[in-house]
Amino acid sequence: MREDGNGEGRRVGPGADPSGGVSDRGPDQPEFLDLERELTVLFRRARAKQGEMAREVHPDLESAAYGLLVRLGESGRQRATELAAYIGVGKATMSRQLRALEDLGLVAREPDPADGRAWLVHLTEEGRGRVAKVREARRARYVEQLSHWDRREVAELARLLNQLNRGMEK
């Protein structure tokens, strides 16, 4: 083990780059086994929480649609094709989800002023309020669950997750 700048132990051994970088010796390195295990737990818990949050927005909301609402809340009006690409689903799936969200009064469509053949999707006031309430409650749970963490650790975790997410988009 080698100590890093935070006094935390970090593995240095076969397949590890002593300078702290990642070498290309394969996925059987202990760091990647640990990462795979912890991400599996995190993703399983996130899927379960996403279902809970979707039901908090609306009892009839599908779990998968929650991320779509969050995206619209953060990015504003978007075409359905942009949303489908971002979420990683086909146009037919996106159309079905948007219809369901419209039926629940959470989203609305309007003609795209840049292209009269296309539509822009946006949160309704009802949708915006419900999503904001659920996200605020989720952030409050994070504050409670991570209250024993140093704020710099929380910021570092957010930075590293952002770096991971950006790398996965490539």
mmCIF file of C-alpha atoms in Angstrom:
data_model
loop_
_atom_site.group_PDB
_atom_site.id
_atom_site.type_symbol
_atom_site.label_atom_id
_atom_site.label_comp_id
_atom_site.label_asym_id
_atom_site.label_seq_id
_atom_site.Cartn_x
_atom_site.Cartn_y
_atom_site.Cartn_z
ATOM 1 C CA MET A 1 0.000 0.000 0.000
ATOM 2 C CA ARG A 2 1.081 3.538 -0.714
ATOM 3 C CA GLU A 3 -0.342 6.576 1.035
ATOM 4 C CA ASP A 4 -1.835 9.275 -1.145
ATOM 5 C CA GLY A 5 -2.128 12.946 -0.250
ATOM 6 C CA ASN A 6 -5.216 12.387 1.935
ATOM 7 C CA GLY A 7 -3.519 9.762 4.075
ATOM 8 C CA GLU A 8 -5.721 7.098 2.550
ATOM 9 C CA GLY A 9 -4.229 3.815 1.427
ATOM 10 C CA ARG A 10 -4.025 3.174 -2.280
ATOM 11 C CA ARG A 11 -2.959 -0.100 -3.863
ATOM 12 C CA VAL A 12 0.302 -0.154 -5.748
ATOM 13 C CA GLY A 13 1.305 -3.468 -7.178
ATOM 14 C CA PRO A 14 1.177 -5.570 -10.324
ATOM 15 C CA GLY A 15 -0.869 -3.802 -12.973
ATOM 16 C CA ALA A 16 -0.859 -0.506 -11.117
ATOM 17 C CA ASP A 17 0.965 2.581 -12.274
ATOM 18 C CA PRO A 18 2.956 3.857 -9.255
ATOM 19 C CA SER A 19 2.369 7.447 -10.403
ATOM 20 C CA GLY A 20 -1.343 6.945 -9.766
ATOM 21 C CA GLY A 21 -2.508 6.546 -13.366
ATOM 22 C CA VAL A 22 -4.343 3.540 -14.697
ATOM 23 C CA SER A 23 -2.347 1.073 -16.737
ATOM 24 C CA ASP A 24 -3.822 -1.123 -19.440
ATOM 25 C CA ARG A 25 -3.034 -4.549 -17.980
ATOM 26 C CA GLY A 26 -6.622 -5.738 -17.846
ATOM 27 C CA PRO A 27 -9.807 -5.709 -15.826
ATOM 28 C CA ASP A 28 -8.652 -8.259 -13.236
ATOM 29 C CA GLN A 29 -6.748 -5.633 -11.246
ATOM 30 C CA PRO A 30 -8.038 -5.347 -7.669
ATOM 31 C CA GLU A 31 -8.979 -1.675 -8.181
ATOM 32 C CA PHE A 32 -11.270 -2.565 -11.070
ATOM 33 C CA LEU A 33 -12.780 -5.519 -9.206
ATOM 34 C CA ASP A 34 -13.526 -3.162 -6.295
ATOM 35 C CA LEU A 35 -14.929 -0.546 -8.664
ATOM 36 C CA GLU A 36 -17.187 -3.049 -10.433
ATOM 37 C CA ARG A 37 -18.547 -4.351 -7.126
ATOM 38 C CA GLU A 38 -19.221 -0.897 -5.665
ATOM 39 C CA LEU A 39 -20.813 0.430 -8.857
ATOM 40 C CA THR A 40 -23.054 -2.644 -9.014
ATOM 41 C CA VAL A 41 -24.308 -1.924 -5.485
ATOM 42 C CA LEU A 42 -24.703 1.783 -6.259
ATOM 43 C CA PHE A 43 -26.635 1.153 -9.497
ATOM 44 C CA ARG A 44 -28.921 -1.410 -7.823
ATOM 45 C CA ARG A 45 -29.747 1.054 -5.059
ATOM 46 C CA ALA A 46 -30.168 3.895 -7.561
ATOM 47 C CA ARG A 47 -32.676 1.857 -9.614
ATOM 48 C CA ALA A 48 -34.706 1.136 -6.490
ATOM 49 C CA LYS A 49 -34.608 4.794 -5.421
ATOM 50 C CA GLN A 50 -35.546 5.946 -8.918
ATOM 51 C CA GLY A 51 -38.747 3.911 -8.694
ATOM 52 C CA GLU A 52 -39.545 5.472 -5.319
ATOM 53 C CA MET A 53 -38.888 8.977 -6.630
ATOM 54 C CA ALA A 54 -40.999 8.357 -9.723
ATOM 55 C CA ARG A 55 -43.935 7.316 -7.504
ATOM 56 C CA GLU A 56 -43.400 10.449 -5.386
ATOM 57 C CA VAL A 57 -43.733 12.601 -8.519
ATOM 58 C CA HIS A 58 -46.899 10.736 -9.515
ATOM 59 C CA PRO A 59 -48.210 7.328 -8.418
ATOM 60 C CA ASP A 60 -48.687 6.248 -12.058
ATOM 61 C CA LEU A 61 -45.259 7.398 -13.280
ATOM 62 C CA GLU A 62 -42.989 4.703 -14.714
ATOM 63 C CA SER A 63 -39.608 4.463 -13.048
ATOM 64 C CA ALA A 64 -37.737 5.021 -16.322
ATOM 65 C CA ALA A 65 -39.579 8.294 -16.964
ATOM 66 C CA TYR A 66 -38.168 9.972 -13.854
ATOM 67 C CA GLY A 67 -34.789 10.595 -15.507
ATOM 68 C CA LEU A 68 -36.558 12.101 -18.486
ATOM 69 C CA LEU A 69 -38.349 14.592 -16.227
ATOM 70 C CA VAL A 70 -35.089 15.496 -14.491
ATOM 71 C CA ARG A 71 -33.425 16.067 -17.865
ATOM 72 C CA LEU A 72 -36.239 18.351 -19.002
ATOM 73 C CA GLY A 73 -36.057 20.218 -15.700
ATOM 74 C CA GLU A 74 -32.330 20.813 -16.104
ATOM 75 C CA SER A 75 -32.175 21.439 -19.849
ATOM 76 C CA GLY A 76 -35.505 23.041 -20.649
ATOM 77 C CA ARG A 77 -37.324 22.546 -23.937
ATOM 78 C CA GLN A 78 -35.946 19.792 -26.151
ATOM 79 C CA ARG A 79 -36.938 17.760 -29.157
ATOM 80 C CA ALA A 80 -38.035 14.200 -28.519
ATOM 81 C CA THR A 81 -35.140 12.952 -30.665
ATOM 82 C CA GLU A 82 -32.637 14.783 -28.423
ATOM 83 C CA LEU A 83 -34.252 13.295 -25.342
ATOM 84 C CA ALA A 84 -34.229 9.805 -26.854
ATOM 85 C CA ALA A 85 -30.525 10.126 -27.678
ATOM 86 C CA TYR A 86 -29.682 11.400 -24.202
ATOM 87 C CA ILE A 87 -31.688 8.702 -22.386
ATOM 88 C CA GLY A 88 -30.539 6.011 -24.825
ATOM 89 C CA VAL A 89 -33.879 4.788 -26.129
ATOM 90 C CA GLY A 90 -35.503 4.624 -29.553
ATOM 91 C CA LYS A 91 -37.999 7.096 -30.958
ATOM 92 C CA ALA A 92 -40.945 4.728 -30.416
ATOM 93 C CA THR A 93 -40.086 4.247 -26.741
ATOM 94 C CA MET A 94 -39.625 7.984 -26.291
ATOM 95 C CA SER A 95 -42.978 8.696 -27.969
ATOM 96 C CA ARG A 96 -44.733 6.235 -25.656
ATOM 97 C CA GLN A 97 -43.086 7.737 -22.553
ATOM 98 C CA LEU A 98 -43.899 11.298 -23.617
ATOM 99 C CA ARG A 99 -47.531 10.394 -24.302
ATOM 100 C CA ALA A 100 -47.802 8.901 -20.818
ATOM 101 C CA LEU A 101 -46.195 12.005 -19.276
ATOM 102 C CA GLU A 102 -48.570 14.245 -21.223
ATOM 103 C CA ASP A 103 -51.535 12.182 -20.014
ATOM 104 C CA LEU A 104 -50.335 12.722 -16.426
ATOM 105 C CA GLY A 105 -50.070 16.481 -17.049
ATOM 106 C CA LEU A 106 -46.312 16.544 -16.380
ATOM 107 C CA VAL A 107 -45.069 17.547 -19.856
ATOM 108 C CA ALA A 108 -46.449 19.419 -22.845
ATOM 109 C CA ARG A 109 -45.389 19.805 -26.481
ATOM 110 C CA GLU A 110 -45.196 22.911 -28.630
ATOM 111 C CA PRO A 111 -44.121 23.483 -32.236
ATOM 112 C CA ASP A 112 -40.391 24.071 -32.691
ATOM 113 C CA PRO A 113 -40.023 27.631 -34.026
ATOM 114 C CA ALA A 114 -36.827 26.588 -35.839
ATOM 115 C CA ASP A 115 -38.575 23.720 -37.662
ATOM 116 C CA GLY A 116 -42.342 23.672 -38.003
ATOM 117 C CA ARG A 117 -42.333 19.895 -38.521
ATOM 118 C CA ALA A 118 -40.732 19.213 -35.126
ATOM 119 C CA TRP A 119 -42.029 19.567 -31.578
ATOM 120 C CA LEU A 120 -40.360 20.750 -28.391
ATOM 121 C CA VAL A 121 -41.174 19.031 -25.115
ATOM 122 C CA HIS A 122 -41.123 20.830 -21.773
ATOM 123 C CA LEU A 123 -42.251 20.359 -18.200
ATOM 124 C CA THR A 124 -45.600 21.832 -17.291
ATOM 125 C CA GLU A 125 -45.848 23.966 -14.150
ATOM 126 C CA GLU A 126 -47.299 20.904 -12.413
ATOM 127 C CA GLY A 127 -44.413 18.742 -13.622
ATOM 128 C CA ARG A 128 -41.791 21.319 -12.662
ATOM 129 C CA GLY A 129 -43.223 21.653 -9.149
ATOM 130 C CA ARG A 130 -43.496 17.917 -8.534
ATOM 131 C CA VAL A 131 -39.983 17.182 -9.813
ATOM 132 C CA ALA A 132 -38.489 20.056 -7.800
ATOM 133 C CA LYS A 133 -40.161 18.785 -4.617
ATOM 134 C CA VAL A 134 -38.828 15.247 -5.081
ATOM 135 C CA ARG A 135 -35.314 16.423 -5.974
ATOM 136 C CA GLU A 136 -35.221 18.721 -2.951
ATOM 137 C CA ALA A 137 -36.237 15.824 -0.692
ATOM 138 C CA ARG A 138 -33.549 13.638 -2.266
ATOM 139 C CA ARG A 139 -30.868 16.273 -1.672
ATOM 140 C CA ALA A 140 -32.038 16.557 1.948
ATOM 141 C CA ARG A 141 -31.568 12.773 2.307
ATOM 142 C CA TYR A 142 -28.036 13.108 0.902
ATOM 143 C CA VAL A 143 -27.286 15.836 3.437
ATOM 144 C CA GLU A 144 -28.534 13.590 6.233
ATOM 145 C CA GLN A 145 -26.770 10.455 4.998
ATOM 146 C CA LEU A 146 -23.469 12.249 4.390
ATOM 147 C CA SER A 147 -23.572 14.570 7.411
ATOM 148 C CA HIS A 148 -20.488 12.883 8.869
ATOM 149 C CA TRP A 149 -18.490 13.533 5.681
ATOM 150 C CA ASP A 150 -16.311 16.573 5.230
ATOM 151 C CA ARG A 151 -17.834 18.902 2.603
ATOM 152 C CA ARG A 152 -14.598 18.632 0.586
ATOM 153 C CA GLU A 153 -15.118 14.862 0.411
ATOM 154 C CA VAL A 154 -18.650 15.378 -0.896
ATOM 155 C CA ALA A 155 -17.311 17.836 -3.488
ATOM 156 C CA GLU A 156 -14.570 15.384 -4.471
ATOM 157 C CA LEU A 157 -17.079 12.553 -4.855
ATOM 158 C CA ALA A 158 -19.242 14.767 -7.094
ATOM 159 C CA ARG A 159 -16.171 15.719 -9.138
ATOM 160 C CA LEU A 160 -15.095 12.103 -9.590
ATOM 161 C CA LEU A 161 -18.606 10.951 -10.524
ATOM 162 C CA ASN A 162 -18.776 13.770 -13.081
ATOM 163 C CA GLN A 163 -15.437 12.659 -14.495
ATOM 164 C CA LEU A 164 -16.687 9.065 -14.665
ATOM 165 C CA ASN A 165 -19.935 10.108 -16.367
ATOM 166 C CA ARG A 166 -18.106 12.257 -18.941
ATOM 167 C CA GLY A 167 -15.741 9.369 -19.687
ATOM 168 C CA MET A 168 -18.652 6.966 -20.160
ATOM 169 C CA GLU A 169 -20.250 9.292 -22.737
ATOM 170 C CA LYS A 170 -17.308 8.770 -25.081
#
